[in-house]
């Protein structure tokens, strides 16, 4: 919680009360409730033409910062305020923790899943993780697909992780994302993992509990296809923030994706949103082609009672970047597809913040475990 509002001291503005009343009309763009009421504004002070204050952010990203700045400038401008100084504190809301939570320092656990293989879960998970890191969040990516790990290829990382104390595994890091995958532990990438359920369960829990993830805002898990042991293990041992469901538009994919949605409902996993991947292809003339049909993502979202967060197009650059070991968000951040992933990542953080806000009763800003300073936008 931010400190109690205080007035300027040495050079107070003659209309301080009116300025504070004006600030009280500003709604937070994430929660759409007054920022002062939510406790998101810290110690505003005013001089003749200048205002300074701290602002708490529940979601990373320059777009939200800019929207808040614009709203504040608009209400203060009639009072002659021409200069605005904002100190930004990123306080990502924290999920409810289990009594013996395996990763208590991880604020949010997000599952990227689908009952269907080949829909692009790993690509989405990798680019979302990188985009979150670029926005200023502390992020980890766990490759939970024990039988078919993709993270080593997607990030071009093939060395083995180390352990300084012989107890905790130190995750590898690339593009600002902490990484863990069973693929890092295999001498031969073509080697098959032939394990029964109990061994898979043990390996997955080791990757969660015995990896030194440190303080993370978001731990993204790339789940395997199907509705089997991995999701069950996670639901039983960690309090998951929610799941992202990935589908492609065609009916053949939907039949399996519906099963993943049903599993989430049975396990009481919140569905944060739906991604329709490979939604369409835009040719060189700018014409959009629905190669796999249309409307699949909307059908899944309706079945899940969730938001359709994004309709990602087919883009050859994505495959090329995957094969080169650099996610497209890192390789070509100014491309249209990279910007689509970045918007998806921000929309996801908004959904997480609103979800935790609603779970807390929707009266105060979601609980956090302390501020972390972001750069000041000027």
CSV table of C-alpha atoms in Angstrom, one decimal:
chain,number,residue,atom,x,y,z
A,1,UNK,CA,0.0,0.0,0.0
A,2,UNK,CA,1.3,3.5,-0.8
A,3,UNK,CA,1.9,6.1,1.8
A,4,UNK,CA,-0.8,8.5,3.0
A,5,UNK,CA,-1.4,11.4,0.7
A,6,UNK,CA,0.5,14.5,1.8
A,7,UNK,CA,0.5,18.1,0.6
A,8,UNK,CA,3.4,20.1,-0.7
A,9,UNK,CA,5.3,22.0,1.9
A,10,UNK,CA,7.6,24.8,1.0
A,11,UNK,CA,6.0,26.0,-2.3
A,12,UNK,CA,2.4,24.9,-2.1
A,13,UNK,CA,0.0,25.5,-5.0
A,14,UNK,CA,-2.8,27.9,-4.1
A,15,UNK,CA,-5.4,25.4,-5.3
A,16,UNK,CA,-4.2,22.2,-3.7
A,17,UNK,CA,-7.6,21.0,-2.6
A,18,UNK,CA,-9.0,21.5,-6.1
A,19,UNK,CA,-6.0,19.6,-7.5
A,20,UNK,CA,-6.5,16.7,-5.2
A,21,UNK,CA,-10.2,16.7,-6.0
A,22,UNK,CA,-9.2,16.6,-9.7
A,23,UNK,CA,-6.8,13.7,-9.1
A,24,UNK,CA,-9.7,11.9,-7.4
A,25,UNK,CA,-11.6,11.8,-10.6
A,26,UNK,CA,-8.9,9.8,-12.5
A,27,UNK,CA,-9.7,6.1,-13.0
A,28,UNK,CA,-6.9,3.5,-13.2
A,29,UNK,CA,-6.9,2.1,-16.8
A,30,UNK,CA,-6.6,-1.5,-15.5
A,31,UNK,CA,-9.2,-1.6,-12.8
A,32,UNK,CA,-11.4,1.4,-14.0
A,33,UNK,CA,-11.8,2.7,-10.4
A,34,UNK,CA,-10.5,5.9,-8.9
A,35,UNK,CA,-6.8,5.7,-8.4
A,36,UNK,CA,-6.9,7.6,-5.1
A,37,UNK,CA,-9.6,5.3,-3.8
A,38,UNK,CA,-7.5,2.2,-4.7
A,39,UNK,CA,-4.4,3.7,-3.0
A,40,UNK,CA,-2.4,3.9,-6.2
A,41,UNK,CA,-1.2,7.5,-5.9
A,42,UNK,CA,1.6,8.4,-3.5
A,43,UNK,CA,2.3,11.8,-1.9
A,44,UNK,CA,1.3,14.2,-4.6
A,45,UNK,CA,2.9,17.6,-4.2
A,46,UNK,CA,2.3,20.8,-6.2
A,47,UNK,CA,4.1,24.0,-7.0
A,48,UNK,CA,3.1,26.9,-9.2
A,49,UNK,CA,3.2,24.9,-12.5
A,50,UNK,CA,4.6,21.6,-11.5
A,51,UNK,CA,3.2,18.4,-9.9
A,52,UNK,CA,5.1,15.4,-8.5
A,53,UNK,CA,3.8,12.1,-7.3
A,54,UNK,CA,4.3,8.3,-7.1
A,55,UNK,CA,2.1,6.0,-9.0
A,56,UNK,CA,1.7,2.3,-8.5
A,57,UNK,CA,1.5,0.0,-11.5
A,58,UNK,CA,-0.1,-3.4,-11.4
A,59,UNK,CA,1.0,-4.3,-14.9
A,60,UNK,CA,4.3,-3.7,-16.7
A,61,UNK,CA,4.4,-1.9,-20.0
A,62,UNK,CA,4.9,1.6,-21.4
A,63,UNK,CA,1.4,1.8,-22.8
A,64,UNK,CA,-0.3,1.7,-19.4
A,65,UNK,CA,2.2,4.2,-18.0
A,66,UNK,CA,1.5,6.6,-20.9
A,67,UNK,CA,-2.2,6.2,-20.5
A,68,UNK,CA,-2.0,7.1,-16.8
A,69,UNK,CA,0.3,10.0,-17.5
A,70,UNK,CA,-2.1,11.3,-20.1
A,71,UNK,CA,-5.1,11.1,-17.8
A,72,UNK,CA,-3.3,12.9,-15.0
A,73,UNK,CA,-2.0,15.7,-17.4
A,74,UNK,CA,-5.5,16.2,-18.7
A,75,UNK,CA,-7.1,16.8,-15.3
A,76,UNK,CA,-4.3,19.0,-14.0
A,77,UNK,CA,-3.8,21.2,-17.1
A,78,UNK,CA,-6.7,23.5,-16.4
A,79,UNK,CA,-4.9,24.5,-13.1
A,80,UNK,CA,-1.8,25.6,-14.9
A,81,UNK,CA,0.2,22.5,-14.3
A,82,UNK,CA,2.6,22.2,-17.2
A,83,UNK,CA,5.2,19.8,-15.8
A,84,UNK,CA,4.4,16.4,-14.3
A,85,UNK,CA,7.0,14.2,-12.5
A,86,UNK,CA,6.0,10.6,-11.8
A,87,UNK,CA,7.9,8.0,-9.9
A,88,UNK,CA,6.6,4.6,-11.1
A,89,UNK,CA,6.5,1.6,-8.8
A,90,UNK,CA,5.7,-1.8,-10.4
A,91,UNK,CA,3.8,-3.9,-7.9
A,92,UNK,CA,2.6,-7.0,-9.7
A,93,UNK,CA,-0.2,-8.6,-7.8
A,94,UNK,CA,0.5,-11.9,-6.2
A,95,UNK,CA,-1.6,-15.1,-6.5
A,96,UNK,CA,-3.0,-16.9,-3.5
A,97,UNK,CA,-0.2,-19.1,-2.1
A,98,UNK,CA,-0.7,-22.7,-1.0
A,99,UNK,CA,0.2,-23.6,2.6
A,100,UNK,CA,3.4,-25.3,1.4
A,101,UNK,CA,3.8,-23.5,-1.9
A,102,UNK,CA,6.8,-24.8,-3.9
A,103,UNK,CA,7.6,-21.3,-5.3
A,104,UNK,CA,6.5,-18.7,-2.8
A,105,UNK,CA,8.7,-16.0,-4.4
A,106,UNK,CA,6.9,-16.4,-7.7
A,107,UNK,CA,4.0,-14.0,-7.8
A,108,UNK,CA,2.1,-15.6,-10.7
A,109,UNK,CA,2.1,-19.0,-12.4
A,110,UNK,CA,0.6,-19.0,-15.9
A,111,UNK,CA,0.0,-22.2,-17.8
A,112,UNK,CA,0.1,-22.1,-21.6
A,113,UNK,CA,-1.9,-25.1,-22.7
A,114,UNK,CA,-4.1,-26.8,-25.3
A,115,UNK,CA,-5.5,-30.3,-25.7
A,116,UNK,CA,-4.1,-30.3,-29.2
A,117,UNK,CA,-0.5,-30.6,-30.4
A,118,UNK,CA,0.9,-28.4,-33.1
A,119,UNK,CA,-1.1,-25.3,-32.4
A,120,UNK,CA,2.0,-23.2,-31.4
A,121,UNK,CA,1.9,-23.4,-27.6
A,122,UNK,CA,5.6,-23.3,-27.2
A,123,UNK,CA,6.0,-20.4,-29.7
A,124,UNK,CA,3.4,-18.4,-27.8
A,125,UNK,CA,4.8,-19.2,-24.4
A,126,UNK,CA,8.4,-18.2,-25.5
A,127,UNK,CA,7.3,-14.9,-27.1
A,128,UNK,CA,5.0,-14.0,-24.3
A,129,UNK,CA,7.8,-14.5,-21.8
A,130,UNK,CA,10.3,-12.4,-23.7
A,131,UNK,CA,7.7,-9.7,-24.2
A,132,UNK,CA,7.0,-9.6,-20.5
A,133,UNK,CA,10.7,-9.2,-19.8
A,134,UNK,CA,11.0,-6.4,-22.3
A,135,UNK,CA,8.1,-4.6,-20.5
A,136,UNK,CA,10.0,-4.6,-17.2
A,137,UNK,CA,8.8,-7.8,-15.5
A,138,UNK,CA,10.9,-10.5,-13.9
A,139,UNK,CA,10.1,-13.6,-15.9
A,140,UNK,CA,10.8,-17.3,-16.0
A,141,UNK,CA,9.9,-20.0,-18.6
A,142,UNK,CA,9.6,-23.6,-17.6
A,143,UNK,CA,9.4,-26.2,-20.4
A,144,UNK,CA,6.9,-28.6,-18.9
A,145,UNK,CA,6.8,-30.8,-22.0
A,146,UNK,CA,9.1,-33.6,-20.7
A,147,UNK,CA,8.6,-35.8,-23.8
A,148,UNK,CA,9.0,-33.1,-26.4
A,149,UNK,CA,11.0,-30.1,-25.0
A,150,UNK,CA,11.1,-27.0,-27.3
A,151,UNK,CA,12.7,-24.3,-25.2
A,152,UNK,CA,16.3,-25.3,-26.1
A,153,UNK,CA,15.6,-24.8,-29.8
A,154,UNK,CA,13.5,-21.7,-29.4
A,155,UNK,CA,16.1,-19.9,-27.4
A,156,UNK,CA,19.2,-21.4,-29.0
A,157,UNK,CA,20.4,-22.6,-25.6
A,158,UNK,CA,22.0,-26.1,-25.3
A,159,UNK,CA,24.4,-26.0,-22.4
A,160,UNK,CA,23.6,-27.7,-19.1
A,161,UNK,CA,22.5,-25.7,-16.0
A,162,UNK,CA,24.7,-25.7,-12.9
A,163,UNK,CA,24.2,-25.9,-9.2
A,164,UNK,CA,26.3,-23.8,-6.8
A,165,UNK,CA,25.2,-25.6,-3.6
A,166,UNK,CA,24.4,-29.0,-5.0
A,167,UNK,CA,20.8,-28.5,-4.0
A,168,UNK,CA,19.2,-25.9,-6.2
A,169,UNK,CA,19.6,-25.8,-10.0
A,170,UNK,CA,20.5,-22.5,-11.4
A,171,UNK,CA,18.3,-21.8,-14.5
A,172,UNK,CA,19.8,-20.6,-17.7
A,173,UNK,CA,19.0,-17.1,-18.9
A,174,UNK,CA,18.4,-15.7,-22.4
A,175,UNK,CA,16.7,-12.5,-23.6
A,176,UNK,CA,15.9,-11.5,-20.0
A,177,UNK,CA,14.1,-14.8,-19.3
A,178,UNK,CA,15.1,-17.5,-16.8
A,179,UNK,CA,14.8,-20.9,-18.5
A,180,UNK,CA,14.5,-24.5,-17.5
A,181,UNK,CA,13.9,-27.5,-19.7
A,182,UNK,CA,14.7,-31.2,-19.5
A,183,UNK,CA,16.3,-30.6,-22.9
A,184,UNK,CA,19.2,-28.9,-21.1
A,185,UNK,CA,20.0,-32.1,-19.3
A,186,UNK,CA,20.1,-34.4,-22.3
A,187,UNK,CA,23.4,-35.2,-24.0
A,188,UNK,CA,21.7,-36.1,-27.3
A,189,UNK,CA,18.8,-33.9,-28.4
A,190,UNK,CA,17.4,-36.7,-30.5
A,191,UNK,CA,17.2,-39.0,-27.4
A,192,UNK,CA,13.7,-40.0,-26.3
A,193,UNK,CA,12.5,-39.7,-22.7
A,194,UNK,CA,10.7,-43.0,-21.9
A,195,UNK,CA,9.2,-42.5,-18.5
A,196,UNK,CA,6.0,-43.5,-16.8
A,197,UNK,CA,3.8,-41.1,-14.9
A,198,UNK,CA,5.6,-41.2,-11.5
A,199,UNK,CA,9.0,-40.3,-13.0
A,200,UNK,CA,7.4,-37.5,-15.0
A,201,UNK,CA,5.8,-36.2,-11.8
A,202,UNK,CA,9.1,-36.2,-10.0
A,203,UNK,CA,11.0,-34.5,-12.7
A,204,UNK,CA,8.3,-31.8,-13.0
A,205,UNK,CA,8.3,-31.1,-9.3
A,206,UNK,CA,12.0,-30.9,-9.3
A,207,UNK,CA,12.0,-28.3,-12.1
A,208,UNK,CA,9.6,-26.2,-10.0
A,209,UNK,CA,10.9,-26.7,-6.4
A,210,UNK,CA,14.6,-27.4,-7.0
A,211,UNK,CA,15.3,-24.6,-9.5
A,212,UNK,CA,16.5,-21.3,-8.0
A,213,UNK,CA,13.9,-19.1,-9.8
A,214,UNK,CA,14.4,-16.2,-7.3
A,215,UNK,CA,11.9,-13.4,-7.3
A,216,UNK,CA,9.7,-13.6,-10.4
A,217,UNK,CA,6.6,-11.6,-11.4
A,218,UNK,CA,5.5,-14.3,-13.8
A,219,UNK,CA,6.5,-17.9,-14.3
A,220,UNK,CA,5.2,-19.1,-17.7
A,221,UNK,CA,4.8,-22.9,-18.1
A,222,UNK,CA,4.7,-24.4,-21.6
A,223,UNK,CA,2.6,-27.5,-21.1
A,224,UNK,CA,2.5,-30.6,-23.3
A,225,UNK,CA,-0.5,-31.6,-25.4
A,226,UNK,CA,-3.3,-33.5,-23.8
A,227,UNK,CA,-5.0,-33.5,-20.5
A,228,UNK,CA,-2.8,-35.8,-18.5
A,229,UNK,CA,-0.3,-35.9,-15.6
A,230,UNK,CA,1.4,-32.5,-16.0
A,231,UNK,CA,-1.7,-30.3,-15.4
A,232,UNK,CA,-2.9,-32.6,-12.6
A,233,UNK,CA,0.5,-32.4,-10.8
A,234,UNK,CA,0.6,-28.6,-11.1
A,235,UNK,CA,-3.0,-28.2,-9.8
A,236,UNK,CA,-2.3,-30.4,-6.8
A,237,UNK,CA,1.0,-28.8,-5.7
A,238,UNK,CA,1.0,-25.1,-6.7
A,239,UNK,CA,-1.6,-22.4,-6.6
A,240,UNK,CA,-1.8,-21.5,-10.3
A,241,UNK,CA,-2.9,-18.0,-11.3
A,242,UNK,CA,-4.5,-19.2,-14.4
A,243,UNK,CA,-4.2,-20.8,-17.9
A,244,UNK,CA,-4.0,-19.5,-21.4
A,245,UNK,CA,-5.7,-21.7,-23.9
A,246,UNK,CA,-4.1,-21.9,-27.4
A,247,UNK,CA,-6.0,-23.1,-30.4
A,248,UNK,CA,-6.1,-22.9,-34.2
A,249,UNK,CA,-9.3,-22.0,-36.1
A,250,UNK,CA,-10.2,-25.4,-37.6
A,251,UNK,CA,-12.8,-27.7,-36.1
A,252,UNK,CA,-10.3,-30.6,-35.9
A,253,UNK,CA,-8.3,-28.7,-33.4
A,254,UNK,CA,-11.3,-27.4,-31.4
A,255,UNK,CA,-12.4,-30.9,-30.4
A,256,UNK,CA,-9.3,-31.4,-28.4
A,257,UNK,CA,-9.1,-27.9,-27.1
A,258,UNK,CA,-12.6,-28.2,-25.7
A,259,UNK,CA,-11.3,-31.1,-23.6
A,260,UNK,CA,-8.5,-28.9,-22.2
A,261,UNK,CA,-11.0,-26.3,-21.2
A,262,UNK,CA,-13.2,-28.9,-19.5
A,263,UNK,CA,-10.1,-30.2,-17.6
A,264,UNK,CA,-9.4,-26.6,-16.4
A,265,UNK,CA,-13.0,-26.3,-15.1
A,266,UNK,CA,-12.7,-29.7,-13.3
A,267,UNK,CA,-9.4,-28.6,-11.7
A,268,UNK,CA,-10.8,-25.1,-10.8
A,269,UNK,CA,-8.1,-23.5,-12.9
A,270,UNK,CA,-9.0,-20.0,-14.0
A,271,UNK,CA,-8.9,-19.5,-17.8
A,272,UNK,CA,-7.2,-16.1,-18.3
A,273,UNK,CA,-7.9,-16.0,-22.0
A,274,UNK,CA,-7.9,-17.8,-25.4
A,275,UNK,CA,-5.3,-17.3,-28.2
A,276,UNK,CA,-6.3,-18.2,-31.8
A,277,UNK,CA,-3.0,-18.9,-33.3
A,278,UNK,CA,-2.4,-19.2,-37.1
A,279,UNK,CA,-5.7,-17.3,-37.4
A,280,UNK,CA,-5.0,-16.0,-41.0
A,281,UNK,CA,-2.3,-15.2,-43.5
A,282,UNK,CA,-1.8,-11.8,-45.0
A,283,UNK,CA,-0.3,-11.9,-48.5
A,284,UNK,CA,2.0,-9.4,-50.1
A,285,UNK,CA,-0.9,-7.4,-51.4
A,286,UNK,CA,-2.3,-7.1,-47.8
A,287,UNK,CA,-5.2,-9.5,-48.4
A,288,UNK,CA,-6.1,-11.7,-45.5
A,289,UNK,CA,-6.7,-15.4,-46.1
A,290,UNK,CA,-8.4,-17.7,-43.5
A,291,UNK,CA,-6.3,-20.8,-44.4
A,292,UNK,CA,-7.7,-22.9,-41.6
A,293,UNK,CA,-11.2,-21.5,-41.5
A,294,UNK,CA,-12.4,-18.9,-39.0
A,295,UNK,CA,-14.2,-18.4,-35.7
A,296,UNK,CA,-12.5,-21.2,-33.8
A,297,UNK,CA,-11.0,-19.0,-31.2
A,298,UNK,CA,-14.3,-17.3,-30.6
A,299,UNK,CA,-16.0,-20.7,-30.1
A,300,UNK,CA,-13.4,-21.8,-27.6
A,301,UNK,CA,-13.7,-18.5,-25.7
A,302,UNK,CA,-17.5,-18.8,-25.5
A,303,UNK,CA,-17.2,-22.4,-24.3
A,304,UNK,CA,-14.6,-21.4,-21.7
A,305,UNK,CA,-16.5,-18.2,-20.7
A,306,UNK,CA,-13.2,-16.3,-21.3
A,307,UNK,CA,-11.8,-13.5,-23.4
A,308,UNK,CA,-10.4,-14.1,-26.9
A,309,UNK,CA,-7.1,-12.2,-26.2
A,310,UNK,CA,-5.5,-12.4,-29.6
A,311,UNK,CA,-5.9,-13.7,-33.2
A,312,UNK,CA,-2.3,-14.2,-34.2
A,313,UNK,CA,-1.6,-14.4,-38.0
A,314,UNK,CA,0.6,-16.9,-39.8
A,315,UNK,CA,4.0,-15.2,-40.3
A,316,UNK,CA,7.0,-16.9,-41.9
A,317,UNK,CA,9.3,-14.8,-39.7
A,318,UNK,CA,8.0,-16.6,-36.7
A,319,UNK,CA,9.2,-20.0,-38.0
A,320,UNK,CA,12.5,-18.6,-39.2
A,321,UNK,CA,13.2,-17.0,-35.8
A,322,UNK,CA,12.2,-20.2,-34.0
A,323,UNK,CA,14.7,-22.2,-36.1
A,324,UNK,CA,17.4,-19.6,-35.5
A,325,UNK,CA,17.0,-19.8,-31.8
A,326,UNK,CA,15.8,-16.3,-31.2
A,327,UNK,CA,12.1,-15.6,-30.5
A,328,UNK,CA,10.6,-13.1,-33.0
A,329,UNK,CA,9.9,-10.6,-30.2
A,330,UNK,CA,13.6,-10.5,-29.5
A,331,UNK,CA,14.9,-10.9,-33.1
A,332,UNK,CA,12.5,-8.4,-34.8
A,333,UNK,CA,10.8,-6.3,-32.0
A,334,UNK,CA,9.5,-3.8,-34.5
A,335,UNK,CA,7.8,-6.3,-36.8
A,336,UNK,CA,4.0,-6.5,-36.8
A,337,UNK,CA,3.9,-10.0,-35.4
A,338,UNK,CA,6.3,-9.1,-32.6
A,339,UNK,CA,4.1,-6.1,-31.7
A,340,UNK,CA,1.1,-8.5,-31.7
A,341,UNK,CA,2.8,-10.8,-29.2
A,342,UNK,CA,3.8,-7.7,-27.0
A,343,UNK,CA,0.2,-6.6,-27.0
A,344,UNK,CA,-0.9,-10.1,-26.1
A,345,UNK,CA,1.5,-10.1,-23.2
A,346,UNK,CA,0.2,-6.8,-21.9
A,347,UNK,CA,-3.4,-7.9,-22.2
A,348,UNK,CA,-2.5,-11.0,-20.3
A,349,UNK,CA,-1.1,-9.0,-17.4
A,350,UNK,CA,-4.2,-6.9,-17.3
A,351,UNK,CA,-6.3,-10.0,-17.2
A,352,UNK,CA,-4.2,-11.3,-14.3
A,353,UNK,CA,-4.5,-8.1,-12.3
A,354,UNK,CA,-8.2,-7.8,-12.8
A,355,UNK,CA,-8.7,-11.5,-11.9
A,356,UNK,CA,-6.8,-11.0,-8.6
A,357,UNK,CA,-8.7,-7.8,-8.0
A,358,UNK,CA,-12.0,-9.5,-8.4
A,359,UNK,CA,-10.9,-12.4,-6.1
A,360,UNK,CA,-10.0,-9.8,-3.4
A,361,UNK,CA,-13.5,-8.3,-3.6
A,362,UNK,CA,-12.8,-5.5,-6.0
A,363,UNK,CA,-12.4,-2.8,-3.4
A,364,UNK,CA,-8.6,-2.3,-3.0
A,365,UNK,CA,-5.6,-2.8,-5.3
A,366,UNK,CA,-4.6,-6.4,-5.4
A,367,UNK,CA,-2.1,-7.5,-2.7
A,368,UNK,CA,1.6,-7.3,-3.5
A,369,UNK,CA,4.8,-8.1,-1.7
A,370,UNK,CA,6.7,-4.8,-2.2
A,371,UNK,CA,7.6,-2.2,-4.8
A,372,UNK,CA,10.2,-2.4,-7.4
A,373,UNK,CA,11.4,0.8,-9.2
A,374,UNK,CA,10.9,1.3,-12.9
A,375,UNK,CA,12.5,4.0,-14.9
A,376,UNK,CA,10.8,7.4,-14.9
A,377,UNK,CA,9.0,8.3,-18.2
A,378,UNK,CA,9.5,11.9,-19.2
